[in-house]
Amino acid sequence: MIAVGERINGMFLDVKKAIKKQDAGSIADLARRQLAAGATYLDINVGTAAADQEATMRWLVETVQAAVDAPITLDSQKLPVLQAGLDAHDGKRPVMLNSCSADPDALDTYIPLAKKHDASLITLTKDKTGVPQDVDTRILHAATIVQKAVEHDYAIDKLFIDPIILPIRVDQKQPDFLLQVMQQVRLISDPPPHLMMGLSNLSQGGAERHLINRTFLVMAIAAGLDSAIVDVFDTELMNAAITAEMLMNHHIYSDSFLKAARA
Amino acid sequence: MIAVGERINGMFLDVKKAIKKQDAGSIADLARRQLAAGATYLDINVGTAAADQEATMRWLVETVQAAVDAPITLDSQKLPVLQAGLDAHDGKRPVMLNSCSADPDALDTYIPLAKKHDASLITLTKDKTGVPQDVDTRILHAATIVQKAVEHDYAIDKLFIDPIILPIRVDQKQPDFLLQVMQQVRLISDPPPHLMMGLSNLSQGGAERHLINRTFLVMAIAAGLDSAIVDVFDTELMNAAITAEMLMNHHIYSDSFLKAARA
């Protein structure tokens, strides 16, 4: 699984403080510890910590790049903030943009931008009318996304489709719907786009968050999910993901499969 | 999930000893503790503990029935041992037979026997030629089983199809195959037969058994599994099963969904 470490996000109090104090050491530490815990990419999101989000994105990207060699995910709903992150990107590591909607206008802006910077792109199955609550509309959005990628000659293996998991408190039918969407999206093209999920949203505001998150992650991996934005410090979650991928025959079983996957 | 508690089995050393000493107290204790841990049915298997398997089955059934009101599963590959268990069955609780192969001759024997005793029946997707390693042959066996049930006018909701999970050490492609089989078996009839799994076999002889078992159980529940023979004393496993069923919307989410499901 491509595990995008979620912790460098200004919504977390420690990161918010580090941004305010321009405390590079704390950010570097979070970057290193997430990599040690199994992160493939490091998500960078300024959150609501700073008045100048673009400058903050630049500072975070530079700080992370100075600390580690890892791939980064630039995470903002604002295009200028993503652009600021791309400007600061050193070009020496893979970069991913998080995220773009399935509106044709948005896709016509974001896909060429991603292509120009050789960046991967997370695309959400929603449009101006909002997040669909059903299976079919999500599939239609996914089809629009893939079609736009083809139009722009954008490599499908750089495309990450996120079908948007809603909190279990909001609608309990959604997890099953998401699994159906994932299974169908894997059939949309050959090779298929990646499937991405912002996992923690599932258990937002509820109890037993770790248990719920890792249980659904296992189901999603069986349905074809190959990447997720997660709390990589949750060891049980990471073990569940490794075990799920081993059971799906994505890496070889041995008695030390957990250790081997982490190596 | 219909959780069949696996512990009253002469293959376990404590049960073997209890059988040899005719120690009813230990068996009664195992029965009570499994029920408290969430078992729906109690599996009863004489194992290799006794020379007279029929007498041992009778004694175990009588001992369990004297201790608890719970449904029981009579588990033996030998028809006379199952018959002995049925003779001892008090008729006051649901009873299940474990198990029958998909050989037409076997089905023509076991299905009428189950029907006569108003018993449920676990049927394995294997025949005289052995356990199939692929998806399609398992589906063919499942179709034969359902067809025989219809022929004998046996209620489909008493039929449990077990697609036979093989140890991950033996063939790493099998877990994914099993999930495909389960999804397809759910479509064989309306209502569909139950899907059963002897879960512990998956991790036989390997490391990280609990992690592997509960991870696959979650995947299987998403694929339609509704019953399994399990170690109900494995609290993490039971929590994973409850959470998986909640995520599939089989019971209602609340912050105390774990406690509610156990109540």
PDB file of N, CA and C in Angstrom, chain B residues 45-102:
ATOM      1  N   ASN B  45     -16.667 -31.924  18.898  1.00  0.00           N
ATOM      2  CA  ASN B  45     -15.867 -32.804  18.057  1.00  0.00           C
ATOM      3  C   ASN B  45     -15.051 -33.710  18.976  1.00  0.00           C
ATOM      4  N   VAL B  46     -15.194 -35.006  18.818  1.00  0.00           N
ATOM      5  CA  VAL B  46     -14.497 -35.909  19.746  1.00  0.00           C
ATOM      6  C   VAL B  46     -13.000 -35.971  19.464  1.00  0.00           C
ATOM      7  N   GLY B  47     -12.609 -35.558  18.275  1.00  0.00           N
ATOM      8  CA  GLY B  47     -11.185 -35.610  17.924  1.00  0.00           C
ATOM      9  C   GLY B  47     -10.681 -37.037  17.921  1.00  0.00           C
ATOM     10  N   THR B  48      -9.468 -37.215  18.373  1.00  0.00           N
ATOM     11  CA  THR B  48      -8.877 -38.557  18.391  1.00  0.00           C
ATOM     12  C   THR B  48      -8.705 -39.028  19.829  1.00  0.00           C
ATOM     13  N   ALA B  49      -9.523 -38.442  20.706  1.00  0.00           N
ATOM     14  CA  ALA B  49      -9.302 -38.668  22.143  1.00  0.00           C
ATOM     15  C   ALA B  49      -9.744 -40.055  22.611  1.00  0.00           C
ATOM     16  N   ALA B  50     -10.697 -40.632  21.916  1.00  0.00           N
ATOM     17  CA  ALA B  50     -11.321 -41.834  22.490  1.00  0.00           C
ATOM     18  C   ALA B  50     -11.400 -42.962  21.470  1.00  0.00           C
ATOM     19  N   ALA B  51     -11.346 -44.186  21.970  1.00  0.00           N
ATOM     20  CA  ALA B  51     -11.495 -45.364  21.104  1.00  0.00           C
ATOM     21  C   ALA B  51     -12.935 -45.423  20.584  1.00  0.00           C
ATOM     22  N   ASP B  52     -13.883 -45.184  21.459  1.00  0.00           N
ATOM     23  CA  ASP B  52     -15.292 -45.256  21.060  1.00  0.00           C
ATOM     24  C   ASP B  52     -15.814 -43.835  20.781  1.00  0.00           C
ATOM     25  N   GLN B  53     -15.738 -43.442  19.530  1.00  0.00           N
ATOM     26  CA  GLN B  53     -16.100 -42.062  19.185  1.00  0.00           C
ATOM     27  C   GLN B  53     -17.599 -41.813  19.341  1.00  0.00           C
ATOM     28  N   GLU B  54     -18.394 -42.831  19.093  1.00  0.00           N
ATOM     29  CA  GLU B  54     -19.848 -42.632  19.202  1.00  0.00           C
ATOM     30  C   GLU B  54     -20.261 -42.400  20.657  1.00  0.00           C
ATOM     31  N   ALA B  55     -19.720 -43.229  21.551  1.00  0.00           N
ATOM     32  CA  ALA B  55     -20.039 -43.066  22.980  1.00  0.00           C
ATOM     33  C   ALA B  55     -19.534 -41.707  23.475  1.00  0.00           C
ATOM     34  N   THR B  56     -18.359 -41.313  22.982  1.00  0.00           N
ATOM     35  CA  THR B  56     -17.786 -40.033  23.405  1.00  0.00           C
ATOM     36  C   THR B  56     -18.640 -38.865  22.916  1.00  0.00           C
ATOM     37  N   MET B  57     -19.111 -38.960  21.666  1.00  0.00           N
ATOM     38  CA  MET B  57     -19.986 -37.905  21.146  1.00  0.00           C
ATOM     39  C   MET B  57     -21.252 -37.810  22.001  1.00  0.00           C
ATOM     40  N   ARG B  58     -21.826 -38.946  22.320  1.00  0.00           N
ATOM     41  CA  ARG B  58     -23.036 -38.938  23.153  1.00  0.00           C
ATOM     42  C   ARG B  58     -22.763 -38.262  24.500  1.00  0.00           C
ATOM     43  N   TRP B  59     -21.670 -38.640  25.115  1.00  0.00           N
ATOM     44  CA  TRP B  59     -21.330 -38.075  26.441  1.00  0.00           C
ATOM     45  C   TRP B  59     -21.107 -36.561  26.342  1.00  0.00           C
ATOM     46  N   LEU B  60     -20.386 -36.125  25.299  1.00  0.00           N
ATOM     47  CA  LEU B  60     -20.129 -34.685  25.151  1.00  0.00           C
ATOM     48  C   LEU B  60     -21.433 -33.920  24.942  1.00  0.00           C
ATOM     49  N   VAL B  61     -22.300 -34.453  24.084  1.00  0.00           N
ATOM     50  CA  VAL B  61     -23.570 -33.772  23.821  1.00  0.00           C
ATOM     51  C   VAL B  61     -24.393 -33.688  25.103  1.00  0.00           C
ATOM     52  N   GLU B  62     -24.467 -34.795  25.820  1.00  0.00           N
ATOM     53  CA  GLU B  62     -25.243 -34.795  27.076  1.00  0.00           C
ATOM     54  C   GLU B  62     -24.647 -33.821  28.096  1.00  0.00           C
ATOM     55  N   THR B  63     -23.325 -33.791  28.146  1.00  0.00           N
ATOM     56  CA  THR B  63     -22.639 -32.909  29.098  1.00  0.00           C
ATOM     57  C   THR B  63     -22.896 -31.443  28.766  1.00  0.00           C
ATOM     58  N   VAL B  64     -22.789 -31.114  27.499  1.00  0.00           N
ATOM     59  CA  VAL B  64     -23.029 -29.719  27.082  1.00  0.00           C
ATOM     60  C   VAL B  64     -24.492 -29.347  27.324  1.00  0.00           C
ATOM     61  N   GLN B  65     -25.389 -30.245  26.958  1.00  0.00           N
ATOM     62  CA  GLN B  65     -26.828 -29.959  27.123  1.00  0.00           C
ATOM     63  C   GLN B  65     -27.211 -29.780  28.588  1.00  0.00           C
ATOM     64  N   ALA B  66     -26.527 -30.520  29.467  1.00  0.00           N
ATOM     65  CA  ALA B  66     -26.814 -30.399  30.901  1.00  0.00           C
ATOM     66  C   ALA B  66     -26.324 -29.063  31.442  1.00  0.00           C
ATOM     67  N   ALA B  67     -25.331 -28.486  30.746  1.00  0.00           N
ATOM     68  CA  ALA B  67     -24.689 -27.268  31.262  1.00  0.00           C
ATOM     69  C   ALA B  67     -25.325 -25.995  30.738  1.00  0.00           C
ATOM     70  N   VAL B  68     -25.707 -25.984  29.459  1.00  0.00           N
ATOM     71  CA  VAL B  68     -26.175 -24.738  28.813  1.00  0.00           C
ATOM     72  C   VAL B  68     -27.353 -25.026  27.878  1.00  0.00           C
ATOM     73  N   ASP B  69     -28.047 -23.953  27.494  1.00  0.00           N
ATOM     74  CA  ASP B  69     -29.178 -24.075  26.561  1.00  0.00           C
ATOM     75  C   ASP B  69     -28.772 -23.853  25.100  1.00  0.00           C
ATOM     76  N   ALA B  70     -27.503 -23.657  24.848  1.00  0.00           N
ATOM     77  CA  ALA B  70     -27.045 -23.174  23.534  1.00  0.00           C
ATOM     78  C   ALA B  70     -27.234 -24.192  22.411  1.00  0.00           C
ATOM     79  N   PRO B  71     -27.382 -23.685  21.189  1.00  0.00           N
ATOM     80  CA  PRO B  71     -27.351 -24.541  20.004  1.00  0.00           C
ATOM     81  C   PRO B  71     -26.010 -25.276  19.902  1.00  0.00           C
ATOM     82  N   ILE B  72     -26.043 -26.473  19.299  1.00  0.00           N
ATOM     83  CA  ILE B  72     -24.814 -27.267  19.176  1.00  0.00           C
ATOM     84  C   ILE B  72     -24.551 -27.662  17.724  1.00  0.00           C
ATOM     85  N   THR B  73     -23.269 -27.828  17.415  1.00  0.00           N
ATOM     86  CA  THR B  73     -22.829 -28.313  16.115  1.00  0.00           C
ATOM     87  C   THR B  73     -22.146 -29.652  16.334  1.00  0.00           C
ATOM     88  N   LEU B  74     -22.653 -30.689  15.697  1.00  0.00           N
ATOM     89  CA  LEU B  74     -22.056 -32.025  15.821  1.00  0.00           C
ATOM     90  C   LEU B  74     -21.020 -32.151  14.710  1.00  0.00           C
ATOM     91  N   ASP B  75     -19.766 -32.369  15.118  1.00  0.00           N
ATOM     92  CA  ASP B  75     -18.660 -32.250  14.165  1.00  0.00           C
ATOM     93  C   ASP B  75     -17.905 -33.568  14.059  1.00  0.00           C
ATOM     94  N   SER B  76     -18.080 -34.244  12.934  1.00  0.00           N
ATOM     95  CA  SER B  76     -17.322 -35.472  12.680  1.00  0.00           C
ATOM     96  C   SER B  76     -17.368 -35.793  11.194  1.00  0.00           C
ATOM     97  N   GLN B  77     -16.315 -36.440  10.711  1.00  0.00           N
ATOM     98  CA  GLN B  77     -16.340 -36.902   9.330  1.00  0.00           C
ATOM     99  C   GLN B  77     -17.028 -38.257   9.205  1.00  0.00           C
ATOM    100  N   LYS B  78     -17.387 -38.829  10.371  1.00  0.00           N
ATOM    101  CA  LYS B  78     -18.011 -40.163  10.349  1.00  0.00           C
ATOM    102  C   LYS B  78     -19.505 -40.060  10.627  1.00  0.00           C
ATOM    103  N   LEU B  79     -20.289 -40.604   9.711  1.00  0.00           N
ATOM    104  CA  LEU B  79     -21.746 -40.534   9.828  1.00  0.00           C
ATOM    105  C   LEU B  79     -22.263 -41.166  11.131  1.00  0.00           C
ATOM    106  N   PRO B  80     -21.748 -42.339  11.546  1.00  0.00           N
ATOM    107  CA  PRO B  80     -22.264 -42.932  12.794  1.00  0.00           C
ATOM    108  C   PRO B  80     -22.014 -42.042  14.020  1.00  0.00           C
ATOM    109  N   VAL B  81     -20.931 -41.267  13.983  1.00  0.00           N
ATOM    110  CA  VAL B  81     -20.638 -40.371  15.112  1.00  0.00           C
ATOM    111  C   VAL B  81     -21.650 -39.222  15.126  1.00  0.00           C
ATOM    112  N   LEU B  82     -21.959 -38.684  13.945  1.00  0.00           N
ATOM    113  CA  LEU B  82     -22.996 -37.645  13.860  1.00  0.00           C
ATOM    114  C   LEU B  82     -24.339 -38.218  14.315  1.00  0.00           C
ATOM    115  N   GLN B  83     -24.620 -39.444  13.879  1.00  0.00           N
ATOM    116  CA  GLN B  83     -25.893 -40.090  14.254  1.00  0.00           C
ATOM    117  C   GLN B  83     -25.981 -40.246  15.770  1.00  0.00           C
ATOM    118  N   ALA B  84     -24.855 -40.616  16.391  1.00  0.00           N
ATOM    119  CA  ALA B  84     -24.819 -40.747  17.856  1.00  0.00           C
ATOM    120  C   ALA B  84     -25.117 -39.403  18.514  1.00  0.00           C
ATOM    121  N   GLY B  85     -24.565 -38.333  17.939  1.00  0.00           N
ATOM    122  CA  GLY B  85     -24.824 -36.995  18.466  1.00  0.00           C
ATOM    123  C   GLY B  85     -26.293 -36.616  18.319  1.00  0.00           C
ATOM    124  N   LEU B  86     -26.873 -36.962  17.181  1.00  0.00           N
ATOM    125  CA  LEU B  86     -28.296 -36.669  16.957  1.00  0.00           C
ATOM    126  C   LEU B  86     -29.168 -37.467  17.933  1.00  0.00           C
ATOM    127  N   ASP B  87     -28.772 -38.719  18.213  1.00  0.00           N
ATOM    128  CA  ASP B  87     -29.533 -39.544  19.166  1.00  0.00           C
ATOM    129  C   ASP B  87     -29.522 -38.900  20.556  1.00  0.00           C
ATOM    130  N   ALA B  88     -28.387 -38.262  20.895  1.00  0.00           N
ATOM    131  CA  ALA B  88     -28.260 -37.651  22.226  1.00  0.00           C
ATOM    132  C   ALA B  88     -28.878 -36.252  22.282  1.00  0.00           C
ATOM    133  N   HIS B  89     -29.097 -35.653  21.127  1.00  0.00           N
ATOM    134  CA  HIS B  89     -29.665 -34.301  21.054  1.00  0.00           C
ATOM    135  C   HIS B  89     -31.035 -34.276  21.727  1.00  0.00           C
ATOM    136  N   ASP B  90     -31.255 -33.294  22.595  1.00  0.00           N
ATOM    137  CA  ASP B  90     -32.498 -33.268  23.374  1.00  0.00           C
ATOM    138  C   ASP B  90     -33.683 -32.653  22.629  1.00  0.00           C
ATOM    139  N   GLY B  91     -33.453 -32.174  21.424  1.00  0.00           N
ATOM    140  CA  GLY B  91     -34.551 -31.615  20.639  1.00  0.00           C
ATOM    141  C   GLY B  91     -35.019 -30.257  21.114  1.00  0.00           C
ATOM    142  N   LYS B  92     -34.355 -29.715  22.109  1.00  0.00           N
ATOM    143  CA  LYS B  92     -34.801 -28.439  22.687  1.00  0.00           C
ATOM    144  C   LYS B  92     -33.990 -27.263  22.185  1.00  0.00           C
ATOM    145  N   ARG B  93     -33.030 -27.497  21.336  1.00  0.00           N
ATOM    146  CA  ARG B  93     -32.135 -26.430  20.875  1.00  0.00           C
ATOM    147  C   ARG B  93     -31.777 -26.718  19.424  1.00  0.00           C
ATOM    148  N   PRO B  94     -31.438 -25.660  18.637  1.00  0.00           N
ATOM    149  CA  PRO B  94     -30.997 -25.887  17.256  1.00  0.00           C
ATOM    150  C   PRO B  94     -29.758 -26.783  17.224  1.00  0.00           C
ATOM    151  N   VAL B  95     -29.700 -27.612  16.190  1.00  0.00           N
ATOM    152  CA  VAL B  95     -28.540 -28.493  16.018  1.00  0.00           C
ATOM    153  C   VAL B  95     -28.061 -28.391  14.567  1.00  0.00           C
ATOM    154  N   MET B  96     -26.753 -28.491  14.398  1.00  0.00           N
ATOM    155  CA  MET B  96     -26.147 -28.360  13.072  1.00  0.00           C
ATOM    156  C   MET B  96     -25.212 -29.554  12.859  1.00  0.00           C
ATOM    157  N   LEU B  97     -25.165 -30.082  11.654  1.00  0.00           N
ATOM    158  CA  LEU B  97     -24.250 -31.186  11.344  1.00  0.00           C
ATOM    159  C   LEU B  97     -23.036 -30.651  10.585  1.00  0.00           C
ATOM    160  N   ASN B  98     -21.861 -31.086  11.005  1.00  0.00           N
ATOM    161  CA  ASN B  98     -20.601 -30.606  10.430  1.00  0.00           C
ATOM    162  C   ASN B  98     -19.696 -31.798  10.185  1.00  0.00           C
ATOM    163  N   SER B  99     -19.627 -32.286   8.949  1.00  0.00           N
ATOM    164  CA  SER B  99     -20.055 -31.712   7.703  1.00  0.00           C
ATOM    165  C   SER B  99     -20.232 -32.804   6.667  1.00  0.00           C
ATOM    166  N   CYS B 100     -20.667 -32.385   5.512  1.00  0.00           N
ATOM    167  CA  CYS B 100     -20.935 -33.276   4.386  1.00  0.00           C
ATOM    168  C   CYS B 100     -20.163 -32.761   3.180  1.00  0.00           C
ATOM    169  N   SER B 101     -19.693 -33.656   2.298  1.00  0.00           N
ATOM    170  CA  SER B 101     -19.021 -33.222   1.071  1.00  0.00           C
ATOM    171  C   SER B 101     -20.065 -32.887   0.001  1.00  0.00           C
ATOM    172  N   ALA B 102     -19.603 -32.479  -1.172  1.00  0.00           N
ATOM    173  CA  ALA B 102     -20.506 -32.164  -2.284  1.00  0.00           C
ATOM    174  C   ALA B 102     -20.736 -33.354  -3.201  1.00  0.00           C
TER     175      ALA B 102
END
